[in-house]
CSV table of C-alpha atoms in Angstrom, one decimal:
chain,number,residue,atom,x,y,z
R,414,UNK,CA,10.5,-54.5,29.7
R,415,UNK,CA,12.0,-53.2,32.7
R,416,UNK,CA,9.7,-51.1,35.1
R,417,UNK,CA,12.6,-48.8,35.2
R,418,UNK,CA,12.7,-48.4,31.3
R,419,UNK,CA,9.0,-47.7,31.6
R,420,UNK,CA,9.1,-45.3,34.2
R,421,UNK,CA,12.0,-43.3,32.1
R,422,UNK,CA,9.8,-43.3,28.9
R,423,UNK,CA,7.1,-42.0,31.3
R,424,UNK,CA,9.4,-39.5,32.9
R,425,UNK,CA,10.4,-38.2,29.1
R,426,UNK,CA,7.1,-38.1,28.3
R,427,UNK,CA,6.0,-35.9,31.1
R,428,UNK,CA,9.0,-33.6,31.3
R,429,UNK,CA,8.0,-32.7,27.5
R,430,UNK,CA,4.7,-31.6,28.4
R,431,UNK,CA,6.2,-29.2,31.1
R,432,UNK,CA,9.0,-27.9,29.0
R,433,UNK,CA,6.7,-27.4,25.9
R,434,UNK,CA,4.2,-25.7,28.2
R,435,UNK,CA,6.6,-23.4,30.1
R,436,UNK,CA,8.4,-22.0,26.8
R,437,UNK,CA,6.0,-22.8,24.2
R,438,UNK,CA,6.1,-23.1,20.5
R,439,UNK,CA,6.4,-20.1,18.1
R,440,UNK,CA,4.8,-21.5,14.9
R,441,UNK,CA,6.6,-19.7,11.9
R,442,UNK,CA,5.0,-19.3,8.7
R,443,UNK,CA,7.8,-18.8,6.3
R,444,UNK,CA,7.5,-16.7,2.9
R,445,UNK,CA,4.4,-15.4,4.7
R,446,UNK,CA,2.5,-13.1,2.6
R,447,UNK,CA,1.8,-9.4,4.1
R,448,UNK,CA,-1.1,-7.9,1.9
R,449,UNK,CA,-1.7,-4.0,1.8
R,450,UNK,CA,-4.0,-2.7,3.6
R,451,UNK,CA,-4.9,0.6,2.8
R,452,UNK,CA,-3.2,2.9,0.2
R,453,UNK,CA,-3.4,7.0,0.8
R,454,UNK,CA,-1.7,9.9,-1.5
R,455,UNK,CA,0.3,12.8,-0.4
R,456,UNK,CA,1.6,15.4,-2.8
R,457,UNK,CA,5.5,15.3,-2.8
R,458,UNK,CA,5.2,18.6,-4.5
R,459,UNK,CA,2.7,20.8,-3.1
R,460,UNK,CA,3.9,24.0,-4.0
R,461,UNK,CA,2.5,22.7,-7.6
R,462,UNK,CA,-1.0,22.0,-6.2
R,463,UNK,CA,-3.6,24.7,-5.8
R,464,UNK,CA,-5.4,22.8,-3.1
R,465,UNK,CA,-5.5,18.6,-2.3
R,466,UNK,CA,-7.8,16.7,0.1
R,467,UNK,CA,-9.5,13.7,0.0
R,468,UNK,CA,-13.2,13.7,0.1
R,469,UNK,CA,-15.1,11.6,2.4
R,470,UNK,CA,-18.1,11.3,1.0
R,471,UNK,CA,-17.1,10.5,-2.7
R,472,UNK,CA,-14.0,8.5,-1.3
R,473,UNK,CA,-11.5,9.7,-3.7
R,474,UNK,CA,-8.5,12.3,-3.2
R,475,UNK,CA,-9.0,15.9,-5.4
R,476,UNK,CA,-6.3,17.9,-6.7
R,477,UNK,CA,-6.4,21.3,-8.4
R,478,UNK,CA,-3.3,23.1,-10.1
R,479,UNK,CA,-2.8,25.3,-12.4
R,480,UNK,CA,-1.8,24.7,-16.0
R,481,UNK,CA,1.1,25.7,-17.2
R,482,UNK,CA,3.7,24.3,-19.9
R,483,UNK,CA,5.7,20.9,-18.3
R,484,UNK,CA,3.8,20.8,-15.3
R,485,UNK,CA,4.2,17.8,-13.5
R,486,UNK,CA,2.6,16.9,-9.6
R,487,UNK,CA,4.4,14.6,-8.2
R,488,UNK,CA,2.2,12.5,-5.3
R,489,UNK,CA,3.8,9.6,-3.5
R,490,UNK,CA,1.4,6.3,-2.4
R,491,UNK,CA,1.7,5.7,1.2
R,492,UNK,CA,1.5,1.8,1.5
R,493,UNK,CA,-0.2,0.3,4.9
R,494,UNK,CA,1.3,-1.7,6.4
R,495,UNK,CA,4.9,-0.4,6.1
R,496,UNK,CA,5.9,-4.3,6.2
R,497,UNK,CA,3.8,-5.2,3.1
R,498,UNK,CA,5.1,-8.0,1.2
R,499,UNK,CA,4.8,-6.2,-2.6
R,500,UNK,CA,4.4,-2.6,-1.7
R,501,UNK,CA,4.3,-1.2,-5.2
R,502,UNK,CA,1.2,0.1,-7.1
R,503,UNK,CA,0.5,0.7,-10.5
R,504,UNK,CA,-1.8,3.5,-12.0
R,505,UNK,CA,-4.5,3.3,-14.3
R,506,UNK,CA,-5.7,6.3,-16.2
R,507,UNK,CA,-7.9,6.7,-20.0
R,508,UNK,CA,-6.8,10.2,-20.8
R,509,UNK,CA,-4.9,12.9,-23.0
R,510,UNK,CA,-4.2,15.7,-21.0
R,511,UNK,CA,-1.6,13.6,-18.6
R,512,UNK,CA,0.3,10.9,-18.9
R,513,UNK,CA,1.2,8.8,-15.5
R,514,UNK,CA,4.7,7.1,-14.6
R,515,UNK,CA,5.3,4.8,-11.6
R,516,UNK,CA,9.1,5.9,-10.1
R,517,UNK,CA,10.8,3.6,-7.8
R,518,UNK,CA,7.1,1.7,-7.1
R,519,UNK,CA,5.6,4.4,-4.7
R,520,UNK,CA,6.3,7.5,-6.6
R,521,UNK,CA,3.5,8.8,-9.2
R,522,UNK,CA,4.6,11.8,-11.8
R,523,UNK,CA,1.8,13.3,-13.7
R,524,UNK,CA,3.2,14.9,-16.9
R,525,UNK,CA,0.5,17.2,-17.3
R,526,UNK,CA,0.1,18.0,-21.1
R,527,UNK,CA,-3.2,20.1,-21.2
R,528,UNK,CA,-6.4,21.6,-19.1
R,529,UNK,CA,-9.5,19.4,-18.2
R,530,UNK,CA,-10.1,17.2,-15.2
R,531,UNK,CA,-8.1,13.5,-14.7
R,532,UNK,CA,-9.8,10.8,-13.4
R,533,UNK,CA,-7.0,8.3,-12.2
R,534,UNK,CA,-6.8,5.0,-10.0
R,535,UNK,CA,-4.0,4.0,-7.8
R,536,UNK,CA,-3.8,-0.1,-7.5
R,537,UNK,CA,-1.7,-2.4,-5.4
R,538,UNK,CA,0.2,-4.9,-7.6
R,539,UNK,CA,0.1,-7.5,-4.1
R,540,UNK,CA,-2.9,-9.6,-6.1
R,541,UNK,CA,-6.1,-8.0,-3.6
R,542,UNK,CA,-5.6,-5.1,-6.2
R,543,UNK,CA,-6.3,-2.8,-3.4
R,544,UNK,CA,-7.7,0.8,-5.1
R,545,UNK,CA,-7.7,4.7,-4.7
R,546,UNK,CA,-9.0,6.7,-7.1
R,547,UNK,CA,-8.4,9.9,-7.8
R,548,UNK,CA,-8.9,13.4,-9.8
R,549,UNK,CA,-6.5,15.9,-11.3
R,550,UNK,CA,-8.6,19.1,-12.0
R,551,UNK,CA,-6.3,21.4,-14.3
R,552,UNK,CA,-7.1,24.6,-14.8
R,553,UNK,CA,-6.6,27.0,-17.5
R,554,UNK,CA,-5.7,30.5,-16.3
């Protein structure tokens, strides 16, 4: 070989260091998976809710309404972070005063159908199966 041909393959072989370290390489993960994070509940429709809050120490939202023939609170699931990859959540409830519908993946309507207290669970449907929980106090008036 030439000396000339091996300084060339010497001079590519440099110059692609430089280049590679002046603009770098962006590595890409594609069909990267975004995971929620954290999952809170806001009341869509307050004015049906005596009072809401989420209590620190037992780490679980409380909601109060009154009962009153087809009542139904209407919370929304606020998904963290916005960019999740599967943002919807499913509910999981063992009762028979309420029954509990997912709407359009975020929304939660609780068809209230008597007094009493509900003990509910929001749950990511990403695979971490990310949980609130959650109770519905009813009261008779």
């Amino acid at each position: 070989m030439k000396k000339s041909t091996i300084f060339l393959i010497l001079l590519v072989y440099i110059a692609s260091f430089i280049i590679v370290g002046l603009f770098g390489i962006q590595v890409r993960a594609h069909n990267e998976i975004i995971y929620v994070e954290n999952i809170s509940l806001t009341a869509v429709n307050q004015e049906a809710l005596v009072n809401s809050r989420y209590d620190e120490e037992e780490k679980k939202y409380k909601f109060i309404a009154y009962y009153e023939e087809g009542l139904v609170i209407q919370l929304k699931a606020n998904v963290t972070p916005a960019n999740a990859t599967n943002n919807a959540v499913k509910a999981s409830y063992d009762s028979e005063i309420a029954e509990i519908t997912i709407v359009d993946s975020v929304f939660i309507n609780i068809n209230v159908k008597d007094s009493g207290a509900l003990e509910f669970s929001i749950v990511s449907t990403d695979g971490l199966d990310l949980t609130v929980n959650a109770t519905l106090y009813i009261l008779y008036i």
